[in-house]
Coordinates of C-alpha atoms and ligand atoms in Angstrom, one line a residue:
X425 CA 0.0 0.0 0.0
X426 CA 2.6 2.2 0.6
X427 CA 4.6 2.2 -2.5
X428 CA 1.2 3.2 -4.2
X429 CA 0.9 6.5 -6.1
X430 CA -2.5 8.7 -4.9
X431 CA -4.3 7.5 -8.0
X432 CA -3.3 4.0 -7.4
X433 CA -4.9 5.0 -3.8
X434 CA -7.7 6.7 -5.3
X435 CA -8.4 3.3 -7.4
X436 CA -7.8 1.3 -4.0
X437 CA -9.8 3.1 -2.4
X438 CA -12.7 3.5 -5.3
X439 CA -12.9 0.1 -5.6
X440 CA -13.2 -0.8 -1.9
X441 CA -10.4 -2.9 -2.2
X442 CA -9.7 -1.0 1.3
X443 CA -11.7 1.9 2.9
X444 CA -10.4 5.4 4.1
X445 CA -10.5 4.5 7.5
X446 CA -7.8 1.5 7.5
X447 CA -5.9 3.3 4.9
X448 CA -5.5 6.3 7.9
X449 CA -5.1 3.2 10.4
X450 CA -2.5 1.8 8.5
X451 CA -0.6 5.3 8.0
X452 CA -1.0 6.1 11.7
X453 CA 0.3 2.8 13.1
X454 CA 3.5 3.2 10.5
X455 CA 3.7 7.1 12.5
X456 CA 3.3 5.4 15.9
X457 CA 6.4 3.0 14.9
X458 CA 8.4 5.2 13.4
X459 CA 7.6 8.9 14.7
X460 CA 9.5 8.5 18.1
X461 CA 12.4 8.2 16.2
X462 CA 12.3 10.7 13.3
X463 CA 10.3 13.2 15.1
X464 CA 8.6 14.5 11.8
X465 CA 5.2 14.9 13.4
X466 CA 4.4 17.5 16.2
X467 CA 1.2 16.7 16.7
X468 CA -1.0 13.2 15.8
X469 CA -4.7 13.0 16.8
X470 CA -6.0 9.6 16.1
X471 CA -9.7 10.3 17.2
X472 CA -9.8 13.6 14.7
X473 CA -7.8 11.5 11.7
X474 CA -10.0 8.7 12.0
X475 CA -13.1 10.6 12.3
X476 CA -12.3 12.6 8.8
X477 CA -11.7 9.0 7.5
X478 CA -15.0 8.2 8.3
X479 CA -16.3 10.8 6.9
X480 CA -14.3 10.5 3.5
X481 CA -15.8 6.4 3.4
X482 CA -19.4 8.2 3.8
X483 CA -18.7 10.4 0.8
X484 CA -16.9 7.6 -1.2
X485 CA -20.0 5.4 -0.9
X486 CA -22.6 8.3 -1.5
X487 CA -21.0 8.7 -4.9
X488 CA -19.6 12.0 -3.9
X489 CA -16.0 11.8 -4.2
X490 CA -13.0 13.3 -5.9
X491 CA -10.3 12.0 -6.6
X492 CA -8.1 12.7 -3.4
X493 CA -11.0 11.6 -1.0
X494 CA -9.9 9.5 1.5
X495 CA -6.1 9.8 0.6
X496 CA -4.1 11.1 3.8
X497 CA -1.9 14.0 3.9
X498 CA 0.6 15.5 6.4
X499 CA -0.2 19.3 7.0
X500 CA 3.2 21.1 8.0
X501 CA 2.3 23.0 11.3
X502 CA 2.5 26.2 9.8
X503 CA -1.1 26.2 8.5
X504 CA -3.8 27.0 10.8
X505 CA -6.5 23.8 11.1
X506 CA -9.7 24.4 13.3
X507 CA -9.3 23.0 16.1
X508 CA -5.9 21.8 15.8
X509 CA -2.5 22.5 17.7
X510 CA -1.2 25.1 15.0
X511 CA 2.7 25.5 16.8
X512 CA 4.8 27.0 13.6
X513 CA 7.8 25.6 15.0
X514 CA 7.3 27.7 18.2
X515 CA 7.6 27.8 22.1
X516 CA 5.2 31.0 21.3
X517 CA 2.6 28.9 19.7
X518 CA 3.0 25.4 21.6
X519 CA -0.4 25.5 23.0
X520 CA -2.3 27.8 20.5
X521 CA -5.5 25.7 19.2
X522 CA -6.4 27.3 15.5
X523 CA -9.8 29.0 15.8
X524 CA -10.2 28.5 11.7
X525 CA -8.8 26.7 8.5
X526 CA -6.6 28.2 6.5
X527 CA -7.7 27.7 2.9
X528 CA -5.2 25.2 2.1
X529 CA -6.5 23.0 4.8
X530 CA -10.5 24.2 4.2
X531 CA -9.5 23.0 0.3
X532 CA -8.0 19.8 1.2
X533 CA -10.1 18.6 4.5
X534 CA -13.2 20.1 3.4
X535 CA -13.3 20.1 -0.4
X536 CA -11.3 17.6 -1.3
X537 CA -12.4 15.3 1.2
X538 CA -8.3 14.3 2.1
X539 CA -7.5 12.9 5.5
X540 CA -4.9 14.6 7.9
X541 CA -2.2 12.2 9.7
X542 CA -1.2 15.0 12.0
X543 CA 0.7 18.5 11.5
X544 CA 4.1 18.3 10.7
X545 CA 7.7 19.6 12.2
X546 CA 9.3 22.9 11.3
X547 CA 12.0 25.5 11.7
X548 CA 10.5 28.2 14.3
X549 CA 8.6 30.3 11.7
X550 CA 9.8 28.4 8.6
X551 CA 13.4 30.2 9.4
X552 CA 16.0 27.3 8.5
X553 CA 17.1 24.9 6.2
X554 CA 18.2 22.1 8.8
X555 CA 14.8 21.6 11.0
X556 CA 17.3 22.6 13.8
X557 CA 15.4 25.3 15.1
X558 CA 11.9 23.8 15.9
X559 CA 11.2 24.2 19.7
X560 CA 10.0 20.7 19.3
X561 CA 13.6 19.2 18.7
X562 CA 15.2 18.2 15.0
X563 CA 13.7 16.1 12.8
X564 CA 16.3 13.2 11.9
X565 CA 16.3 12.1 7.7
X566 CA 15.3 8.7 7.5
X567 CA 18.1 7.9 4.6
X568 CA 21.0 8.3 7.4
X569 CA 19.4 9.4 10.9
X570 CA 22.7 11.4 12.0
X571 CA 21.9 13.8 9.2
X572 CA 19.2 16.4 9.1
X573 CA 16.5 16.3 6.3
X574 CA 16.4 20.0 5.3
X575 CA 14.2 22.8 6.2
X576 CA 12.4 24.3 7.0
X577 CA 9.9 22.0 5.7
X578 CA 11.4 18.8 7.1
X579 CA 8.7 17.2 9.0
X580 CA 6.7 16.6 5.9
X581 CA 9.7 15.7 4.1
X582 CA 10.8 12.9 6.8
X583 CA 7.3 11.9 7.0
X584 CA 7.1 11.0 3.2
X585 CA 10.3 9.7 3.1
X586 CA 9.3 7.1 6.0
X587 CA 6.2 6.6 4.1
X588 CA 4.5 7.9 7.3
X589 CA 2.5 9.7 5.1
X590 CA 1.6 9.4 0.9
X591 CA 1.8 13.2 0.4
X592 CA 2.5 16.1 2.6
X593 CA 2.1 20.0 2.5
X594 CA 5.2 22.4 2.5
X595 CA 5.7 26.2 2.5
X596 CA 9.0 27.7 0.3
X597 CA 10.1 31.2 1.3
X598 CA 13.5 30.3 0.4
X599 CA 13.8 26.8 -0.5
X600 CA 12.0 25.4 2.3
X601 CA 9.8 22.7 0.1
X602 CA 12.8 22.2 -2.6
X603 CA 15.3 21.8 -0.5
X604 CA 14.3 19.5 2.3
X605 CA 12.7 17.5 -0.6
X606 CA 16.1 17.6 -2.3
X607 CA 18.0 15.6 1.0
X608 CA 14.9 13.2 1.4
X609 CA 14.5 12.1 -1.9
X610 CA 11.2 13.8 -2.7
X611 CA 9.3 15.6 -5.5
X612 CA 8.7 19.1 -4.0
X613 CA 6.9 22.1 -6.1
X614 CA 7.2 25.7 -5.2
X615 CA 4.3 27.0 -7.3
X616 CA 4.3 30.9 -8.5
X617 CA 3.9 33.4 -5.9
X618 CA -0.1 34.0 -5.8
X619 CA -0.9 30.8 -7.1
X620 CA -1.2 29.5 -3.3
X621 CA -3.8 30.8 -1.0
X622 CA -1.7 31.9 2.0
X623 CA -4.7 32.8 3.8
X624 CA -4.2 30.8 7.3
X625 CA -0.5 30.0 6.4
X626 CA 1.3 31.1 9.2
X627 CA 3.2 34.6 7.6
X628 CA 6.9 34.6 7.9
X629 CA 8.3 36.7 4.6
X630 CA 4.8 37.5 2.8
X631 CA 6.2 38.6 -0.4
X632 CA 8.2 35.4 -0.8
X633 CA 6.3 32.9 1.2
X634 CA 4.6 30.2 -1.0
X635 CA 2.2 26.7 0.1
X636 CA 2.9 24.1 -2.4
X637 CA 3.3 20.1 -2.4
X638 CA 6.1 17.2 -1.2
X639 CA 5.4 14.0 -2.5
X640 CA 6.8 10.7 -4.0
X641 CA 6.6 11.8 -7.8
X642 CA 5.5 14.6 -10.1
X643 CA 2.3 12.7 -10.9
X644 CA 1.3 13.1 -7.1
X645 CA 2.6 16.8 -7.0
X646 CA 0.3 17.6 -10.0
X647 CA -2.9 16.1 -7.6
X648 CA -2.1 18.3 -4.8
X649 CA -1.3 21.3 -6.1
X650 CA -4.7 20.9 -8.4
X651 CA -6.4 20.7 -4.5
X652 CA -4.6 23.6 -3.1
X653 CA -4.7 26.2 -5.9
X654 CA -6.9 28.5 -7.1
X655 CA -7.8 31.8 -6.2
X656 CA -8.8 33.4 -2.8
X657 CA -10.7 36.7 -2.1
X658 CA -9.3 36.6 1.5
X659 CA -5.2 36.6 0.3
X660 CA -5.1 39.7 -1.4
X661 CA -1.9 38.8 -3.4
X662 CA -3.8 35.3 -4.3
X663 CA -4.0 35.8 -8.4
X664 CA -7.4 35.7 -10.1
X665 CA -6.5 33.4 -12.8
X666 CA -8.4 30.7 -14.5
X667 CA -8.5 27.0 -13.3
X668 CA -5.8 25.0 -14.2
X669 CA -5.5 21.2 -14.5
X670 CA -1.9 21.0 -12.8
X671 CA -1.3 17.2 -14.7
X672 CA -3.1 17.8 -17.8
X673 CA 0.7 17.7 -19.7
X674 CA 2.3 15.3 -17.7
X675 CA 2.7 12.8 -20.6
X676 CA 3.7 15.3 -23.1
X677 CA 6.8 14.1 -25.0
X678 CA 10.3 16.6 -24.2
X679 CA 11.4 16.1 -28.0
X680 CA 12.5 19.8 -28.9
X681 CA 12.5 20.8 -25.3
X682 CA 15.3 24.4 -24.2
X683 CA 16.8 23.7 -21.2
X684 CA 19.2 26.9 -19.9
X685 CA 22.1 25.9 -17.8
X686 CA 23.1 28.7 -15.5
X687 CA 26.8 28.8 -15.8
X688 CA 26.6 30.1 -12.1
X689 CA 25.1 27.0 -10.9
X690 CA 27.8 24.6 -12.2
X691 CA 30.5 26.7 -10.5
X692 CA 32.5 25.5 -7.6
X693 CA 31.1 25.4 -4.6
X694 CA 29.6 22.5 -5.3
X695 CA 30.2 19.0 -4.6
X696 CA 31.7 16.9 -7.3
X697 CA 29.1 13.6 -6.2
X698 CA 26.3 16.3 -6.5
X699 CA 27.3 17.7 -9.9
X700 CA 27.8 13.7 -11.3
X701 CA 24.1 13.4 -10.3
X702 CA 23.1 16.2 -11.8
X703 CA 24.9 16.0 -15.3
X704 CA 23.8 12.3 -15.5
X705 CA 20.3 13.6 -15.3
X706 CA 21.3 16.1 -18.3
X707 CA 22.2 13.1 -20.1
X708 CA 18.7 11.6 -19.3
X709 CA 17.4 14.6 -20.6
X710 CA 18.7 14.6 -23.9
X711 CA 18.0 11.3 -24.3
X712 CA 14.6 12.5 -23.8
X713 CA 14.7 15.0 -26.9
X714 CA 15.7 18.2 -25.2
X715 CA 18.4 20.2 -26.0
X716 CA 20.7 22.7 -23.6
X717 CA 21.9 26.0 -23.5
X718 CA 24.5 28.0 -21.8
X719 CA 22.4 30.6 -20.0
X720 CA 23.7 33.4 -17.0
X721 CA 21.9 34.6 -14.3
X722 CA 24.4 37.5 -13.5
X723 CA 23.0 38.2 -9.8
X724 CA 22.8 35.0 -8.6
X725 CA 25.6 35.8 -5.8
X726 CA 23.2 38.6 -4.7
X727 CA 21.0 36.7 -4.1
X728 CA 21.5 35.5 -0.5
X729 CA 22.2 38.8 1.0
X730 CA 19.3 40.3 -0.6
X731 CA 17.2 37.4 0.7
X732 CA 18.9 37.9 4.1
X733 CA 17.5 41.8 4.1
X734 CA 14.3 41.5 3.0
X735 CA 12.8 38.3 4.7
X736 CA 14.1 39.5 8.0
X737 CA 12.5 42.8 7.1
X738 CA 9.4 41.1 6.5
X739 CA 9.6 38.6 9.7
X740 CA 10.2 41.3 11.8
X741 CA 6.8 42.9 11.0
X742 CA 5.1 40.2 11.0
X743 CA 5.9 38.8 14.0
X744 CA 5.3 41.5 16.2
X745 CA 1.8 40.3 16.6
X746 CA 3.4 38.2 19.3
X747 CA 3.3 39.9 22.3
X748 CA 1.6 37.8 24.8
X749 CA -1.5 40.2 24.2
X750 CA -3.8 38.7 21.8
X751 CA -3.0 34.8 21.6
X752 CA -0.2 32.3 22.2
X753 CA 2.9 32.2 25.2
X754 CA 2.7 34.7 27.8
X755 CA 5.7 35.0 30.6
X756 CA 3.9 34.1 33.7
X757 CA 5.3 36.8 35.7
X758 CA 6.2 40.2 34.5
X759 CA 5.9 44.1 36.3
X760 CA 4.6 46.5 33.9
X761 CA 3.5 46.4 30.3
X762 CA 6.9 46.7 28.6
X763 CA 8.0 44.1 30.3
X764 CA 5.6 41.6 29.6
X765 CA 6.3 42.2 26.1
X766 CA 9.6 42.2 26.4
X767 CA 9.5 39.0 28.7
X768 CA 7.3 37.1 26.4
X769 CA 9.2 37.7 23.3
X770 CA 12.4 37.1 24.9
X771 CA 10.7 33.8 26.4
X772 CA 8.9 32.6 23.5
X773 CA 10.7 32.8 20.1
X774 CA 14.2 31.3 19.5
X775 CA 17.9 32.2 18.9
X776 CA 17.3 32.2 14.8
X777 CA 14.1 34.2 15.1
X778 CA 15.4 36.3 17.6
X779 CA 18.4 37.1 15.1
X780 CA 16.0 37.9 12.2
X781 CA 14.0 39.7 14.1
X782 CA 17.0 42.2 15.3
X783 CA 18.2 42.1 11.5
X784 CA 14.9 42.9 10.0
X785 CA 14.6 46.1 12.7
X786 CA 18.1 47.4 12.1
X787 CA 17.3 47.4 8.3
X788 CA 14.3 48.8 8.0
X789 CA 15.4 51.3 10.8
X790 CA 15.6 55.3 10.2
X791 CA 19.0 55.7 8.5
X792 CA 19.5 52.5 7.3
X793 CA 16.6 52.2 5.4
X794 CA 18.2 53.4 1.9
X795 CA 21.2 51.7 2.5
X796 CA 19.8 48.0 3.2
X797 CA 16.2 47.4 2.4
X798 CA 16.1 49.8 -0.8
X799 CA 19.4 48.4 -1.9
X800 CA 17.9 44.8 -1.5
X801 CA 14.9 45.4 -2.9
X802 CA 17.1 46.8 -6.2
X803 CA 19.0 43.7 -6.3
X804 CA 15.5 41.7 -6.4
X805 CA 14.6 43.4 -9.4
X806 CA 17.9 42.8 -10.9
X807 CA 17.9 39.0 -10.3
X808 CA 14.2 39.1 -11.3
X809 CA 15.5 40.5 -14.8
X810 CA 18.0 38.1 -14.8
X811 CA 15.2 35.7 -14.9
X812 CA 13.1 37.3 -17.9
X813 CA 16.3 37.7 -20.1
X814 CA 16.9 33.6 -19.6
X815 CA 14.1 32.3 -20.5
X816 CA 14.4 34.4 -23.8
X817 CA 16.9 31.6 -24.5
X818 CA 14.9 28.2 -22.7
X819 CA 12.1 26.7 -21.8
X820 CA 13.0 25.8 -18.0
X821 CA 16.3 25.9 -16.1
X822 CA 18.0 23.4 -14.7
X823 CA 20.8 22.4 -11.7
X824 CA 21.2 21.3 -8.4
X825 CA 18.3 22.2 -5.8
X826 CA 21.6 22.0 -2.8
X827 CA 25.5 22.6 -3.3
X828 CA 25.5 19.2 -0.7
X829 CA 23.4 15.9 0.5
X830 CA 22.0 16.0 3.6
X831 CA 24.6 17.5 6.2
X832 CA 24.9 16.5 9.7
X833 CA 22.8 17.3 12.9
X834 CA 25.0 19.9 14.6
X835 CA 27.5 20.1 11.5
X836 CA 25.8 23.7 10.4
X837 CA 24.0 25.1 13.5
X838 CA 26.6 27.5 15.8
X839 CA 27.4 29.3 12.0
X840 CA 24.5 30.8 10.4
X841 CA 26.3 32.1 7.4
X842 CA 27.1 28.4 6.8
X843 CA 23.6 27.4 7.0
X844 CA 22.4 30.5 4.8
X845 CA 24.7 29.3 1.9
X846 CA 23.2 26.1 1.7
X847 CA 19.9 27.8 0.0
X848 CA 22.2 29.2 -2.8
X849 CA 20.3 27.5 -5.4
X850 CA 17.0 28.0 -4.4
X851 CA 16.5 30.8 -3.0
X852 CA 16.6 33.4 -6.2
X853 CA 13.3 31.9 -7.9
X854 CA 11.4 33.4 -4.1
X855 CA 13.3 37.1 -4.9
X856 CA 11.9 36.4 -8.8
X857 CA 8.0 35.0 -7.7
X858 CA 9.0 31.9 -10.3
X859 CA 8.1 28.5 -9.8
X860 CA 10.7 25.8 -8.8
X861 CA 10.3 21.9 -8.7
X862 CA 12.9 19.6 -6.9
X863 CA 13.2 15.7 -8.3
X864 CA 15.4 12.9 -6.9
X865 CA 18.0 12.1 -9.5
X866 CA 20.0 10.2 -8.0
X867 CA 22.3 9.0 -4.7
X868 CA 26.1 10.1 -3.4
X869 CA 27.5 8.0 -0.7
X870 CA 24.2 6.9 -0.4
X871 CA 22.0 9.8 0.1
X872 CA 19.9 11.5 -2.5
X873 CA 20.8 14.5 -4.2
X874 CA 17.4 16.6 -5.7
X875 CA 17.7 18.4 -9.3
X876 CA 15.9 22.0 -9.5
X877 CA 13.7 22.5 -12.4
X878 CA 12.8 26.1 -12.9
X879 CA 10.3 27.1 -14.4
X880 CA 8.9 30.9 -15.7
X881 CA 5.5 32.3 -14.3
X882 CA 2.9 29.6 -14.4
X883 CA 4.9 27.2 -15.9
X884 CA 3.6 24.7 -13.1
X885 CA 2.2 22.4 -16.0
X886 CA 5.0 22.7 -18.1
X887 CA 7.7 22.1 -14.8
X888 CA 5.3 18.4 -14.0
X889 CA 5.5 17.5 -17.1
X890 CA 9.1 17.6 -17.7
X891 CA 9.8 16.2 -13.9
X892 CA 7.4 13.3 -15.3
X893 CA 9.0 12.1 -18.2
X894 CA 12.2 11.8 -16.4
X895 CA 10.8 9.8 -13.5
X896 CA 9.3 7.3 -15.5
X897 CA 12.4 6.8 -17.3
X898 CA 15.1 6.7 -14.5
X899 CA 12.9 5.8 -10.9
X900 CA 15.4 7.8 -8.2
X901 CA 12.0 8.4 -7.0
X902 CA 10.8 5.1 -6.1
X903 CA 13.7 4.3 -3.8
X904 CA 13.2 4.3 0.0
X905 CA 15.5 4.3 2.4
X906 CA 16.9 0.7 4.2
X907 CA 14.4 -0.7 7.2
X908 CA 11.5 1.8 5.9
X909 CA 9.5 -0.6 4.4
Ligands
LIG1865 N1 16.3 28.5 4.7 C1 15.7 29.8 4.4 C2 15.5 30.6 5.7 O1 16.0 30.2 6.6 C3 14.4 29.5 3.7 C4 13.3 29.1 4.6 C5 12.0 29.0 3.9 O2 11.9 28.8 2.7 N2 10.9 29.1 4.7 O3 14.9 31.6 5.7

């Protein structure tokens, strides 16, 4: 059952060959086993999974189901479910119950008919790319359980990649769905910005922050993402665009397919098992029809310290809401006002998001203003052009999703600059609003290594379909790691 794509599922389930309810029985025993150790989910509720089962086999024998009904799904904790521990990642959210669905979980639970397994472990306020900084401890990779699986989406990542769950929601400011699907051996899609509700989705960087899907293969990706799109009158920077089937080109042949390949992306600084993997998969590619092209995206070493000016920026508004006022932590004892702010904040958020927060205040401060936050937002229209001229010359862009594999817990975490430079693949498409896919293409020293796909502004179709025709010709994405099964 496990290996089984969601339609495979879908037909399972269609056909009664088993119901919703022991499908979520048999997810939720495999996260009983195997959760103590990986730590991927945050919070499990049996009764609640069970009962949205129930309620999926009542629709699938009235005749009323889609094709995702009944299927589970793992919901990282950064969007708000009714009634549901909604932590982000956070001492200052570890007992907050969500008072309403965000519309990626109202779309999946309530219109889709999908089943939750449980909300899923984070970075504190999606700020990471090692799962290191949840309050709720690291999340270990289930290919080599010294190593982290990426972040800051890495408890849905480790959850698929333990087949503790079929598919999972992410969230990619940065890289957080491409990358921690890149060291777990998952298919992760950062759709374009807008495409996403983000309506209930906890905000770290609103102008970057994106909801899209980690799964097993493209195929899978294209079925969630056709759940969670669409537009949304209560995200004002949700686009009002058409419906799109997100798999309707999945079988397309590539013959006569442009792929660009940034010259800055197959510079050093990245590791020689890493680049095999990826210029076999070039190979595979033009076996496949396409043909490549030297491209440049000029800015590309910006892009990090733009990033690093303007999400901060961003966090630092947003996350004033947290002051022990209107919901979540409070310090239990505190004099005046000010210092119950000041206690609670100081109390309830973390070392990284503490950091971000000073960073975002001194940038946007009086005097600096010009000099940082201007400047960075310059450099995002410069990469952002770097982007338009490209895909004059290609169709999507391709190279590594991570310079590395999956690094060690510890190895990264007392030197943030370190752990910054690991996103320098993926986190330019965020600065450019593009959409970005991550595929498995292979393993060094035994641990996967994920290929970026880029693709230009609602390209999602177009980005599936060429992750597709690879997967069924190679199969990286099949592969699970040893005693999973
Ligand atoms: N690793 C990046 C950061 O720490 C990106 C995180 C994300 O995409 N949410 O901000």
């Amino acid at each position: 059952m496990i290996e089984k794509s969601l339609k495979e599922l879908g037909q399972s389930l269609a056909s009664k060959e088993i119901s919703a309810v022991e499908l979520a029985t048999l997810y939720l025993d495999r996260i009983e086993r195997l959760n103590p150790e990986i730590n991927a989910f945050v919070t499990v509720d049996r009764q609640k999974t069970l009962a949205m089962a129930a309620e999926a086999d009542a629709r699938l024998a009235a005749g009323t189901a889609g094709p995702l009904t009944g299927i589970p799904v793992a919901q990282k904790d950064i969007f708000c479910a009714e009634g549901w521990r909604t932590t982000c990642g956070s001492k200052m959210l570890a007992d907050f119950v969500a008072p309403y669905d965000a519309t990626v979980i109202d779309k999946l639970h309530r219109q889709a008919g999908m089943v939750s397994l449980g909300k899923t472990n984070m970075d504190e306020f999606a700020m990471g790319s090692s799962n290191e900084n949840s309050y709720f401890g690291a999340v270990k990779n289930p290919w080599d359980t010294s190593r982290v699986p990426g972040g800051s989406s890495g408890g849905s990542a480790a959850a698929v990649a333990a087949r503790m769950a079929p598919i999972a929601t992410g969230t990619d400011t940065g890289g957080s769905i491409r990358q921690p699907a890149g060291l777990c051996n998952l298919t992760g899609l950062k759709p374009t910005y807008g495409v996403v509700s983000r309506y209930g989705m906890i905000a770290y960087a609103s102008s970057l922050d994106q909801g899209g899907p980690m799964g097993v293969s493209a195929e899978d990706c294209a079925l969630l993402l056709n759940a969670m799109a669409g537009f949304d009158e209560r995200d004002s920077t949700s686009l009002d665009r058409p419906r799109e089937d997100y798999a309707r080109d999945l079988d397309l042949p590539l013959a006569g397919l442009k792929i660009g390949l940034p010259k800055e992306f197959f510079g050093e600084g990245c590791d020689a098992k890493v680049m095999a993997a990826v210029q076999a998969a070039i190979d595979e590619y033009r076996k496949l029809g396409a043909t490549t092209v030297e491209i440049s995206l000029p800015n590309t070493h910006l892009a990090i310290p733009a990033y690093y000016v303007i999400a901060p920026a961003e966090a630092s508004s947003n996350l004033s809401r947290y002051d022990g006022v209107r919901y979540g932590y409070r310090a239990p004892e505190y004099g005046n006002l000010d210092d119950m702010y000041m206690k609670t904040r100081a109390q309830g958020f973390g070392e990284e998001v503490k950091r971000r927060i000073l960073i975002g205040a001194y940038v946007l401060s009086h005097g600096y203003y010009d000099a940082y936050y201007l400047q960075a937002q310059r450099i995002r229209r410069l990469i952002a052009n770097d982007f338009v001229e490209a895909f004059k010359q290609c169709d999507v862009i391709l190279g590594p999703t991570s310079p590395t594999t999956a690094f060690r817990i510890s190895e990264k975490s007392a030197d943030p600059v370190q752990m910054y430079l690991s996103d320098i693949y993926t986190i330019s498409l965020n600065l450019a609003g593009l959409p970005g896919m991550s595929v498995p293409c292979g393993f060094a020293d035994g641990l996967p290594v994920g290929l970026q796909l880029i693709g230009n502004y609602f390209g999602e179709a177009r980005l599936l379909n060429v992750a597709h025709r690879y997967q069924q010709v190679t199969g990286w994405h099949r592969q699970l790691p040893a005693g999973i099964a």
